[in-house]
Structure formats: C-alpha cells, structure tokens
Coordinates of C-alpha atoms in Angstrom, one line a residue:
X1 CA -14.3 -3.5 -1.1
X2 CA -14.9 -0.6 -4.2
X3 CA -13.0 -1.2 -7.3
X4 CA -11.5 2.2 -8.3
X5 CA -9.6 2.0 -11.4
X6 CA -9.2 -1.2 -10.9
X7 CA -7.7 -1.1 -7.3
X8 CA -9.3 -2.3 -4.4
X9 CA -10.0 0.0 -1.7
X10 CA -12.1 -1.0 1.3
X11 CA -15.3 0.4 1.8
X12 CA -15.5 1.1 5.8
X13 CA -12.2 2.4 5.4
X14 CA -13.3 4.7 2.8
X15 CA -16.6 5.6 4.6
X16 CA -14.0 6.5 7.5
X17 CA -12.0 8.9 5.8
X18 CA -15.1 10.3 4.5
X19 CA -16.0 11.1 8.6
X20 CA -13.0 12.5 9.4
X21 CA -12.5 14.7 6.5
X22 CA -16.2 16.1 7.5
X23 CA -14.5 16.5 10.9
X24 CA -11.5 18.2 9.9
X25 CA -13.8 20.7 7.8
X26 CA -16.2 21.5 10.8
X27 CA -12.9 21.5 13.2
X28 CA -12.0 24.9 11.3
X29 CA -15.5 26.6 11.7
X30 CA -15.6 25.4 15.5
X31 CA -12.6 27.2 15.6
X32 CA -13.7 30.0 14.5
X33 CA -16.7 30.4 16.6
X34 CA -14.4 29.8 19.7
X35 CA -12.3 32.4 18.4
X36 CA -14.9 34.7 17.4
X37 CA -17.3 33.9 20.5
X38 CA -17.4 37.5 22.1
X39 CA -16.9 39.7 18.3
X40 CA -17.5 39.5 15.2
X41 CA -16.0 37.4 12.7
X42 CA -12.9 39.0 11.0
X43 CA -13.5 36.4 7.9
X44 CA -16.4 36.4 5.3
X45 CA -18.3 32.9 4.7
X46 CA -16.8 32.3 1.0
X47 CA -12.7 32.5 3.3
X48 CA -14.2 30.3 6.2
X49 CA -15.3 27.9 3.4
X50 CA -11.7 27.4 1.4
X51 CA -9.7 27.5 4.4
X52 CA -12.0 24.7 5.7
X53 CA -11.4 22.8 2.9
X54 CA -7.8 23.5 2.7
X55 CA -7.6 22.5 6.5
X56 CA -10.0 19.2 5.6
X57 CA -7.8 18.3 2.5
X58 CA -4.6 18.7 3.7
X59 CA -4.9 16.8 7.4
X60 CA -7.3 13.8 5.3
X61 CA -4.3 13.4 3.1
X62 CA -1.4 13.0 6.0
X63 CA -3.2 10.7 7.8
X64 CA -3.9 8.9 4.6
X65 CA 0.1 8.9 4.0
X66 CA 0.7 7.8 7.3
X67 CA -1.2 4.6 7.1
X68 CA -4.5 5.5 9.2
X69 CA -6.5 3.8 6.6
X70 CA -5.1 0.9 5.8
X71 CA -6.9 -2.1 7.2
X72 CA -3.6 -4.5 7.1
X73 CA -1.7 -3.2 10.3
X74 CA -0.7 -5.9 12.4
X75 CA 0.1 -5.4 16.3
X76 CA 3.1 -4.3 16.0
X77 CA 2.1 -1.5 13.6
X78 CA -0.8 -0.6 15.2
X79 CA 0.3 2.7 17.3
X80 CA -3.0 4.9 17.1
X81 CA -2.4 7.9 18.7
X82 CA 1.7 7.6 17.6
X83 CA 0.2 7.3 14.0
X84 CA -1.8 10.4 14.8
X85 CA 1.1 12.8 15.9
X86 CA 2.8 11.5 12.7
X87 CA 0.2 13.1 11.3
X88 CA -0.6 15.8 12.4
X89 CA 2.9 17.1 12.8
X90 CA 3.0 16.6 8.9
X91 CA -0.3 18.2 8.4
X92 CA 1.3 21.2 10.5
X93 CA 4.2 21.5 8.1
X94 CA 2.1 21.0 4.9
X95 CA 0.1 23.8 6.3
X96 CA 2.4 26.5 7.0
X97 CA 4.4 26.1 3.4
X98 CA 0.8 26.1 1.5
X99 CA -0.2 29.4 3.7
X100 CA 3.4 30.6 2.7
X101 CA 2.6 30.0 -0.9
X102 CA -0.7 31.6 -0.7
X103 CA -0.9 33.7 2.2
X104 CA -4.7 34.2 1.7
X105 CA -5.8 30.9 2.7
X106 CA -4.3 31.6 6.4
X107 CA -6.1 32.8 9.5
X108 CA -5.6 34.0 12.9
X109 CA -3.3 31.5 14.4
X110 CA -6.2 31.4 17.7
X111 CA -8.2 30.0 15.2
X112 CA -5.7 27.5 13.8
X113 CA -4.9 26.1 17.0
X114 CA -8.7 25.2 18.1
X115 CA -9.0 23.8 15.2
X116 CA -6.2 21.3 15.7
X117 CA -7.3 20.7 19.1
X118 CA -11.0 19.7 17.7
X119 CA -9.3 17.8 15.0
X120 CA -7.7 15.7 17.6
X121 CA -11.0 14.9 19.7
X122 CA -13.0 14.4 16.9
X123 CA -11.0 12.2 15.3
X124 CA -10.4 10.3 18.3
X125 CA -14.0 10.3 19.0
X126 CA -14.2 8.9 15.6
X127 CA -11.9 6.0 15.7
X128 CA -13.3 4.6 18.8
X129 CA -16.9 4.4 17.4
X130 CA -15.5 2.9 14.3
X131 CA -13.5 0.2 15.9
X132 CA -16.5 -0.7 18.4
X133 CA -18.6 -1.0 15.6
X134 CA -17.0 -2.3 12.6
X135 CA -16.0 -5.7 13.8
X136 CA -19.9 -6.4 14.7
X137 CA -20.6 -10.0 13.1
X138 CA -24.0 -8.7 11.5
X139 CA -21.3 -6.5 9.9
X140 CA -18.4 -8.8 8.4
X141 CA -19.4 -11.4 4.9
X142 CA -19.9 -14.6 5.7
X143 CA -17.9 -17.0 3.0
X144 CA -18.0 -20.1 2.8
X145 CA -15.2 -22.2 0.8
X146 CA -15.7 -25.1 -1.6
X147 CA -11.9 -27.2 -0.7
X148 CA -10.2 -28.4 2.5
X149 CA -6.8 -28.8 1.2
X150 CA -3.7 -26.5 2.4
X151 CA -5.0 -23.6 0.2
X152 CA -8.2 -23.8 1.7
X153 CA -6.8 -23.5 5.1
X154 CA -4.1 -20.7 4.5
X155 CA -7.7 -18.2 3.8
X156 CA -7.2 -17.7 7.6
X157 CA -4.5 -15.8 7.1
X158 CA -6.2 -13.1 4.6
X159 CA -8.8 -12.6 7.4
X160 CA -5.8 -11.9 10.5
X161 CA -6.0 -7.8 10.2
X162 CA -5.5 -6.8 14.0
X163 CA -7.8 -3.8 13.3
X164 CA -10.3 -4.7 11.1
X165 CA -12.2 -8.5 9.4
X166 CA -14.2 -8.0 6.7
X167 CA -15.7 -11.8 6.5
X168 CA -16.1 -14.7 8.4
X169 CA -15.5 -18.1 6.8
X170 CA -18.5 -19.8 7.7
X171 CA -17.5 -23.3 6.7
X172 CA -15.3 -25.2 4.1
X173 CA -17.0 -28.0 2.0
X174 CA -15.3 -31.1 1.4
X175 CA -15.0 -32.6 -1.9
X176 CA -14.2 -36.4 -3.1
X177 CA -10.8 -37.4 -2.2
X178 CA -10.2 -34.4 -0.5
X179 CA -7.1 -34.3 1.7
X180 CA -8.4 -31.9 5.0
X181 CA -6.6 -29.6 6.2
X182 CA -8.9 -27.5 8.3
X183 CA -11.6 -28.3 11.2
X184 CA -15.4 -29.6 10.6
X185 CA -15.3 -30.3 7.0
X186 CA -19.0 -30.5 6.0
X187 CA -19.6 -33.0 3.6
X188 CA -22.5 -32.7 1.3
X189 CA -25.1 -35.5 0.2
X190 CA -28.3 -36.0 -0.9
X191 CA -29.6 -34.8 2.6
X192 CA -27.6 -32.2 2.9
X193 CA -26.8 -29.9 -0.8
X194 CA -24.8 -27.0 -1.2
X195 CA -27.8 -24.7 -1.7
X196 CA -29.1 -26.0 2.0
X197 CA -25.6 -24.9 3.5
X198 CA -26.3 -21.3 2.0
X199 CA -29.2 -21.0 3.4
X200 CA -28.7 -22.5 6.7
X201 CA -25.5 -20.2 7.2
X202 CA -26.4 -17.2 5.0
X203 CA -24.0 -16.9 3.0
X204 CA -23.1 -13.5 1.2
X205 CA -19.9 -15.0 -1.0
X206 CA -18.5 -18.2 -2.2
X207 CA -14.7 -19.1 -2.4
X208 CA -12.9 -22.0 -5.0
X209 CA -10.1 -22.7 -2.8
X210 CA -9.3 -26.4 -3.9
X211 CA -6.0 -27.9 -4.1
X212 CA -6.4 -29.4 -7.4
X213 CA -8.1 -28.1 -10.4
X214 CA -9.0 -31.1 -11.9
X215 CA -11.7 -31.8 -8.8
X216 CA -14.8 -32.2 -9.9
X217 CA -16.8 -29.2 -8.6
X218 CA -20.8 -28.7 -8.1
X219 CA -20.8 -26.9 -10.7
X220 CA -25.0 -27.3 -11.3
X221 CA -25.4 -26.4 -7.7
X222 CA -22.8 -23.1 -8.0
X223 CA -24.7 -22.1 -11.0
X224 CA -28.1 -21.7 -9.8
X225 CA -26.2 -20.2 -6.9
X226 CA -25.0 -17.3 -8.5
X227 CA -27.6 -17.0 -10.4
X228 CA -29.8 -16.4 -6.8
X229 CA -27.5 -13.5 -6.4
X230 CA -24.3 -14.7 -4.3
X231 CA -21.2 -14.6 -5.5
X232 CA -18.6 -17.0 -6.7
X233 CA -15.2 -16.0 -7.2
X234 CA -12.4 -17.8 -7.7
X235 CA -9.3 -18.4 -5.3
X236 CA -7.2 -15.6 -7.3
X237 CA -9.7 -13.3 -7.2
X238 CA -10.5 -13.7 -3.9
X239 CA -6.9 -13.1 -3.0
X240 CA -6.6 -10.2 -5.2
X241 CA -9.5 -8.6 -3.5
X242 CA -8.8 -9.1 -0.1
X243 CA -4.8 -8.7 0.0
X244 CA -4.1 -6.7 -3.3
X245 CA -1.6 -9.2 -4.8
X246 CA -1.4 -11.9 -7.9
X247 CA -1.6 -15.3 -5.6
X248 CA 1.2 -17.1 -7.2
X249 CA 0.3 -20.8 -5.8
X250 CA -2.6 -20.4 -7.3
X251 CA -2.0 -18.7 -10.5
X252 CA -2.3 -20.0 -14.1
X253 CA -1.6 -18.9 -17.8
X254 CA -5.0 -18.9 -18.4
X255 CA -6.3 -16.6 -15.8
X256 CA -3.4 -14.2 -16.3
X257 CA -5.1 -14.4 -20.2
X258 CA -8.6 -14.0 -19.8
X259 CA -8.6 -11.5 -16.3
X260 CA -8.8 -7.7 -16.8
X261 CA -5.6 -5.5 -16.3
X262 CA -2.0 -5.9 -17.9
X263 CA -2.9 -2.6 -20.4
X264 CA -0.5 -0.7 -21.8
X265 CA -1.7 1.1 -24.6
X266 CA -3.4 4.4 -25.3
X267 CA -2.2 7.9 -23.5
X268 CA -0.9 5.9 -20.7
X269 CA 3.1 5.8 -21.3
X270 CA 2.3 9.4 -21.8
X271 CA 0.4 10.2 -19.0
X272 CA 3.0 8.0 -16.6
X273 CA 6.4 9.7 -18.3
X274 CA 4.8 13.5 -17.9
X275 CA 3.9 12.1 -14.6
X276 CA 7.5 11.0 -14.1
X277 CA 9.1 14.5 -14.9
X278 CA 6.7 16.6 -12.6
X279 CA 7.1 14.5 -9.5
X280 CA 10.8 14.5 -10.2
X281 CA 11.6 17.8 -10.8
X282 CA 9.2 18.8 -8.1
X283 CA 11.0 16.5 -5.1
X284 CA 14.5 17.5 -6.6
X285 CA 13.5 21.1 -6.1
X286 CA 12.7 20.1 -2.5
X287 CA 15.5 18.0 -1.4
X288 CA 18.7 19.4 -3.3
X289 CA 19.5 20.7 0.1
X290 CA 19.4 17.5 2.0
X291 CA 21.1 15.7 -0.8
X292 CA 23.9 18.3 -0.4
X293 CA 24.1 18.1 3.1
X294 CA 24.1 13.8 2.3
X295 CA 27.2 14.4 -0.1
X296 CA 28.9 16.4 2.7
X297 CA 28.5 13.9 5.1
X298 CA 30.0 11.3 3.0
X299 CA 32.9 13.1 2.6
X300 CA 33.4 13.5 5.9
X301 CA 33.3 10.2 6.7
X302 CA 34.8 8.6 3.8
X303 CA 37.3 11.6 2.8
X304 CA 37.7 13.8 0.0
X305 CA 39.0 11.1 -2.5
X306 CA 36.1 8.4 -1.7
X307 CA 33.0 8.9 -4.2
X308 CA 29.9 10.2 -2.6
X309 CA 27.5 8.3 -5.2
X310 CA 27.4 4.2 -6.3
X311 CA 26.6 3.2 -9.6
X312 CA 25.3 -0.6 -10.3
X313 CA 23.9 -2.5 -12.8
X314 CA 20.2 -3.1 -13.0
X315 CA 17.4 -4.6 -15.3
X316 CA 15.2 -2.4 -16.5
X317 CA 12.1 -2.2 -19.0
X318 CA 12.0 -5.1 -21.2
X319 CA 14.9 -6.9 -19.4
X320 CA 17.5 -4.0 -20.2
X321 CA 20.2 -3.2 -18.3
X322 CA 20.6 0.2 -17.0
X323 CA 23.1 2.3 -14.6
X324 CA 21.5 3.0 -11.4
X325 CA 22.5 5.9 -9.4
X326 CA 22.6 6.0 -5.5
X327 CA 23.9 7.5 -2.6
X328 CA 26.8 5.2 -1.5
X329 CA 26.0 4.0 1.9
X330 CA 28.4 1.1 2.0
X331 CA 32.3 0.8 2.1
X332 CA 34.0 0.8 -0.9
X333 CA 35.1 -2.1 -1.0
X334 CA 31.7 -3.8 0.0
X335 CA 31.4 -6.4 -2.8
X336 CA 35.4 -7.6 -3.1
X337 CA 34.4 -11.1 -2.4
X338 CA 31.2 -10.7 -5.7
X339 CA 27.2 -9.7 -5.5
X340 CA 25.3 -10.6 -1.8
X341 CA 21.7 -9.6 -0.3
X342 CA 21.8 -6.9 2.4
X343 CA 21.5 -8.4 5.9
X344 CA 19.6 -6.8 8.6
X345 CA 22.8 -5.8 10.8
X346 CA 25.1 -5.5 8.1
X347 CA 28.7 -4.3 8.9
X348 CA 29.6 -3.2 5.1
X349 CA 27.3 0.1 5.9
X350 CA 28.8 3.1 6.9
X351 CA 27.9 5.2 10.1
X352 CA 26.2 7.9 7.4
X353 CA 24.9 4.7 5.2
X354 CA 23.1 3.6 8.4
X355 CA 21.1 6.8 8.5
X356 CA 20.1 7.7 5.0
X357 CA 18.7 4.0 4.2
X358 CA 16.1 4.3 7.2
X359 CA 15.3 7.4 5.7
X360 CA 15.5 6.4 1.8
X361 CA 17.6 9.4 1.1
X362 CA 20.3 7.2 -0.3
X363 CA 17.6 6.9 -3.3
X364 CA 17.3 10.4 -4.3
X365 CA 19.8 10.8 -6.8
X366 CA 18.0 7.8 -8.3
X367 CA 15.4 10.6 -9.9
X368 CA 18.2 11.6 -12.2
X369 CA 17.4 8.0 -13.8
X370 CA 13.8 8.8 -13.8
X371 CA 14.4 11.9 -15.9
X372 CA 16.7 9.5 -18.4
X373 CA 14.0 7.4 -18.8
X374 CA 15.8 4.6 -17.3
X375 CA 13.5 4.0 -14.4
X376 CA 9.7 5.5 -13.6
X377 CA 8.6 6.9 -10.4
X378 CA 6.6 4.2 -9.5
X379 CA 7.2 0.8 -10.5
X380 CA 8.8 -2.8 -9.2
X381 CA 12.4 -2.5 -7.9
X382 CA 14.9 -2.8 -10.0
X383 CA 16.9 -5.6 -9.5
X384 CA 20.7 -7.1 -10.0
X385 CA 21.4 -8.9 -13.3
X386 CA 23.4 -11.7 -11.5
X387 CA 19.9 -12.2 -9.0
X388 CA 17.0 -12.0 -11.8
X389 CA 19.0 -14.7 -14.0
X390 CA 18.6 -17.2 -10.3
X391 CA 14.8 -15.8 -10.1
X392 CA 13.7 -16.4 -13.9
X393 CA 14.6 -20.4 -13.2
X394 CA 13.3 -20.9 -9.6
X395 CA 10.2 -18.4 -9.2
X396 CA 7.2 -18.5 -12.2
X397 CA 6.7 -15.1 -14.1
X398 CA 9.2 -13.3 -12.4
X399 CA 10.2 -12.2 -15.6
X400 CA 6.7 -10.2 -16.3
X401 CA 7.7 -7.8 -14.1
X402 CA 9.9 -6.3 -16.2
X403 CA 6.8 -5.2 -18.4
X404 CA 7.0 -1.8 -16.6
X405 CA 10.0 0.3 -15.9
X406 CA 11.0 0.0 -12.3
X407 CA 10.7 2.2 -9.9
X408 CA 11.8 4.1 -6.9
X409 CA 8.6 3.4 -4.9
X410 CA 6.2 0.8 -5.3
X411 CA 3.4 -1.5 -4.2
X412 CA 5.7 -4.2 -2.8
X413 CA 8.2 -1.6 -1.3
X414 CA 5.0 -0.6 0.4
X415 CA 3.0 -3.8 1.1
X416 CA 6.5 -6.1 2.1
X417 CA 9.3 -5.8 3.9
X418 CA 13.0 -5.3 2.4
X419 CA 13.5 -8.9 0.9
X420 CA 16.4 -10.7 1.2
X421 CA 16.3 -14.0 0.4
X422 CA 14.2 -16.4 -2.8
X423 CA 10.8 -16.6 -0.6
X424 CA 10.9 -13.0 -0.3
X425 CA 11.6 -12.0 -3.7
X426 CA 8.4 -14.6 -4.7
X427 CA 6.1 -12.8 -2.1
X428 CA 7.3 -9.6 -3.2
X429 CA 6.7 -10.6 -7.0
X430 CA 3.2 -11.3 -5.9
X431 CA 2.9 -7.4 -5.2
X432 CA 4.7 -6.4 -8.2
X433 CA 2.6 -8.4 -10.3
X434 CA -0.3 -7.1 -8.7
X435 CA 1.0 -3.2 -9.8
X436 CA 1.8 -4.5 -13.7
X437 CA -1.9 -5.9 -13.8
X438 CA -3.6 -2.8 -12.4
X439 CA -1.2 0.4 -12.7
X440 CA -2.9 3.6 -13.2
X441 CA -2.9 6.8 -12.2
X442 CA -4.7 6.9 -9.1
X443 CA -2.3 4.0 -8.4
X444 CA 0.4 5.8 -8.5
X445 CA -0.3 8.9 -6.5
X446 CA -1.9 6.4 -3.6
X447 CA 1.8 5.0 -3.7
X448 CA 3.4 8.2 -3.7
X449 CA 1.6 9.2 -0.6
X450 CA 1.4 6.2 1.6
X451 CA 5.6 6.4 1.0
X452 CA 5.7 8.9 4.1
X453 CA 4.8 6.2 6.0
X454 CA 7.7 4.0 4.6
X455 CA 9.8 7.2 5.0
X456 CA 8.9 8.0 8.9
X457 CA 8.8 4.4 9.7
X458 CA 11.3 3.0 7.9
X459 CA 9.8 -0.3 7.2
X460 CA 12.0 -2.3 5.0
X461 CA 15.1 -0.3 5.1
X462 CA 18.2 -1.9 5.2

C-alpha cells in the first residue's frame, strides 16, 4: 500500500494499471501498423502520439470506474471478462463524444477497431500473468500479531480478498491472561523472545491486535524491533490500511486526537464548493434529458395530479436540517403508518421507482441541493432526523459525521451495501468516518469515478 493524499491505494494494483495503460497506448500504434501495413501512414508521429494517449487515458479510466482495480471483490463480484465489456463499452462511448468534441483526435475507424481488439488481448494477457503471480508467498508481508483475543482473530477477515492477499499472518503471540481465540498461540519465554519469533518467521510487519489495552505489552522488545527496521502499527492503523475504514471496536478519543486527517481549513471549503458547482452543472447538462423522460414516466404511472419529486427532511452540515430533493419512487402514501428503513423487496415502490433506484436516477434532482449548498457532491449520506437521534445514543461518534456536508456519492455508498438496519449504519459509519478523516481532492474524483460501477451494478440500490 502508497499513501496518496492520505488515501491508501495498493501498490500491485497500481503497478497494474500502470501495465495496461502502457498496453492501451501501444494497442493504438499496433493499430496503426496493421492498418498501415501495405501504405504509408496517413498520420504524422506528434497525431499517433495524442491519440495514443487519448486512447490510453480514456480506456485506464473506465476500467478504473468499473472496479478492475480494486483488490476487495469477493466471488460474487468477481466477473472478469463481464467487468471488461463494462468497460470497454463505456470506453467506446467516452470515445466517440470526446472525438465529437474534438474531431482531430480521431482516426480511421480500421485503426480504431485493431486497436480495441489488441486492447482486449493484451489486457487479458495481462490479467492472467498478474493473478499467477501476485499471490506468490515470497510476494505477500508476513505479520505477525501481538493478542489472541476476538480482535486478534477477526484479522482473517481483512486478508479474505478473492483476488488478491497482500500478507500472511504468520503467527499471533499470546500475552498473560490472554483469552485465545485463534489456533497455535505461541507463547513467549525466556527461551523463546519476541525478537527470536521475527527472525525465525521473517517478519516484514507487526500488528497490536489485543483485546484490552491495559495488557501489559513487550514494549522493550517492540522497541528495539522497530528500531531494526520492522514495523509496528497499531490495530487502527492496520485496519485503516488494509480496508480503508475508522475500526470502531477498536477506536479511541485519543487516537482520533493525535492521528493525522480530520482538516478542514485552508482553500479546502473552497476548492470542494467550486468543485461542487462544476460537477453539478456539468452532469445536469448531461442528464436533463433523462430526468425529463423520469418526470414523464411518473406521470404516467402515478397521473397528472401525483407529484413527480419527494421532498424529506435530512441532517446536514453541523447537524442542520435541510430539504432533500428526489425523484419519488414510492407511493404517495408510503409513510402513513410514520418513518421505516427500505426493505430489499419492498411493495411501497412503484413500477418506475423500481427502475430509477437500480440506476440512482431517482438522485439527480438532488444536485439542485448541491448548488444550494445544502449538500456536497461527495460526502456521507444524509440521513433522517427521527434515525440519527436513535444512532447518536446506540452507535459512538456517529455524530462526527456530520463534520462534512453530505453527499450524493460517497466512500460508504461505495465500499457497503444499502444499509438498513443499526449494524449496518455502524459499519457504514466506519466508511464515513474514514472519508471525514482523509477527504481530499483526489478522494473525491476516485469516488466520482468508481460510481459507474455502483451505477451499472447497482450494488446497494434499494
């Protein structure tokens, strides 16, 4: 893992897109010389050169968006060559409206074609070298965790990626009174120190993963440790890292004090509202027609005297309420009986509700409140007043959330399914809190464009 504006990105990931962005650029000029095999080329070196990187920019960034480089898909999301159509089907699109714009970038249409054909191969040339050789143990961190409580053992589950394990956990060291939760504890003595268990496994990275904090730790023998060159991180840390998120269970006042992140001073606000305005005034100029077509439908099914949008009350920056504006996608009369979480097969959504929530269309007129000021492009999801007044009592710093506006997209909409019920909201929290922390920029646009995926795929909808 890279730290880039104080997001984690992983490295091999990184290193892959780097590949396949090469690929994509030499795809173009293959194309050409298959074009161009028997004549002369009809395009100088400096036109081959842009429209390479043109071709190479825009199919990198639409198989970015569609989720080939995330290292957390599980089985079920794990459809390569499905994932790669997505793709390049968008890529296609993205293509022809940037060669509408500017006509010069575009070439023969021979050319354009072998080079999408050698963008497939290669990639998938590329993929199966990476996946045979990523996974190699020589490859992967060994880490070795000091605790064998129920914290200790849940590290398991950072490490389950179907596609890709960056570490092995090499062994968990027992301390006094220890209650074990995992197999072949390895208890230290005289005989046997914790500087002998880093040799003798090789240790690249140590993990605090102990239950309770008031253990007495090694903390002579983890000094000279990290002062040999491995590291020692603490359980937050660690899951930061590796899963992107603000480990509640193992989250303190103190850490959230003295750990970097949680700044919101400067040009920032500025930067992120002029940020907000261009994004939104460029997707409203975009979809106008598809909300239009959205508001006809509505009608048609509801009738002319049924409203076409649903306005509820959310909390907002700083814990204020605010009017939020969407599509209605439910019957009118959907909460006689007071306030309720939407269920996976729930009969209050209308025939035209079911469609635009898959596709989050039902959210566009929710841009209007990012131009107000009322909500940000990027940012937690707002929530009901009547829920966040339950979640304040039962689930710790839920109110720090509302340090940022909320959002249309964000880290948890992207990271978590649609939550509906108190344990989802607190593993969803662990996301948001992990976007208040760290929000930049670069944040921001890499949650912008890995929303296609939500789009096409329509995780979370409901």
């Amino acid at each position: 893992m890279i730290r880039i504006f104080r997001h984690y990105i992983s490295t091999a990931y990184l290193w892959l897109m780097a590949v396949e962005w090469l690929v994509f650029y030499l795809a173009m000029h293959w194309g050409a010389v298959v074009r161009f095999l028997y004549t002369s080329s009809w395009y100088t070196q400096e036109e081959m050169f842009w429209a390479s990187i043109v071709f190479s920019a825009v199919f990198t960034l639409c198989c970015s968006s569609i989720g080939l480089y995330r290292k957390s898909l599980d089985r079920e999301e794990y459809n390569l060559l499905e994932r790669i159509n997505y793709s390049f089907v968008v890529a296609v699109f993205a293509l022809v409206l940037i060669y509408y714009i500017v006509p010069e970038l575009m070439l023969a249409r021979s050319v354009l074609i072998s080079a999408i054909l050698f963008s497939f191969v290669g990639m998938l040339l590329t993929r199966y070298f990476f996946y045979r050789f990523i996974n190699l143990d020589n490859l992967k961190r060994k880490v070795l965790v000091i605790g064998c409580g129920q914290k200790a053992s849940e590290l398991e589950i950072v490490n389950s990626s179907f596609v890709y394990r960056g570490f092995d956990i090499v062994g968990y060291i027992a301390l006094e009174d220890d209650t074990i939760s995992v197999p072949d504890p390895i208890w230290l003595s005289e005989s046997l120190t914790l500087a002998d268990v880093v040799n003798l496994y090789k240790v690249d990275e140590i993990v605090i993963a102990v239950d309770d904090r008031r253990k007495r730790l090694p903390v002579d023998d983890l000094l000279d440790i990290k002062m040999s060159g491995i590291i020692v991180m603490d359980l937050q840390t660690f899951y930061e890292r590796e899963q992107r998120l603000v480990f509640l269970d193992a989250l303190s006042p103190s850490w959230l004090v003295f750990s970097d992140g949680f700044v919101n001073t400067g040009t920032r606000p500025l930067v992120k509202r002029s940020f907000d305005i261009l994004a939104s005034v460029l997707l409203l100029s975009v979809s106008w027609w598809l909300m239009l077509i959205t508001a006809i439908a509505i009608y048609i099914e509801s009738g002319l005297g049924a409203p076409v949008l649903y306005r509820q009350t959310r909390v907002g920056y700083r814990n204020q309420p605010f009017q939020v504006i969407k599509f209605r996608s439910m019957q009118i009369d959907a909460e006689k009986n007071g306030a309720q979480w939407a269920s996976q097969t729930d009969n209050r959504v209308t025939k035209v509700g079911k469609v635009i929530r898959k596709f989050r269309i039902d959210e566009l007129p929710q841009l209007f409140n990012v131009l107000k000021g009322d909500m940000s492009f990027v940012g937690p999801r707002p929530e009901r007043p009547e829920f966040v007044e339950g979640f304040v009592k039962t689930i710790p710093y839920y109110a720090e959330r509302h340090r940022v506006k909320p959002g249309i997209t964000g880290w948890a909409q992207l990271c978590y399914p649609y939550g509906a019920s108190e344990q989802d909201t607190w593993h969803k929290l662990e996301y948001d809190l992990y976007y208040v922390k760290n929000y930049s920029l670069f944040l921001d646009l890499t949650i912008m464009l890995s929303t296609v995926e939500v789009v096409l795929w329509g995780k979370g909808a409901r």
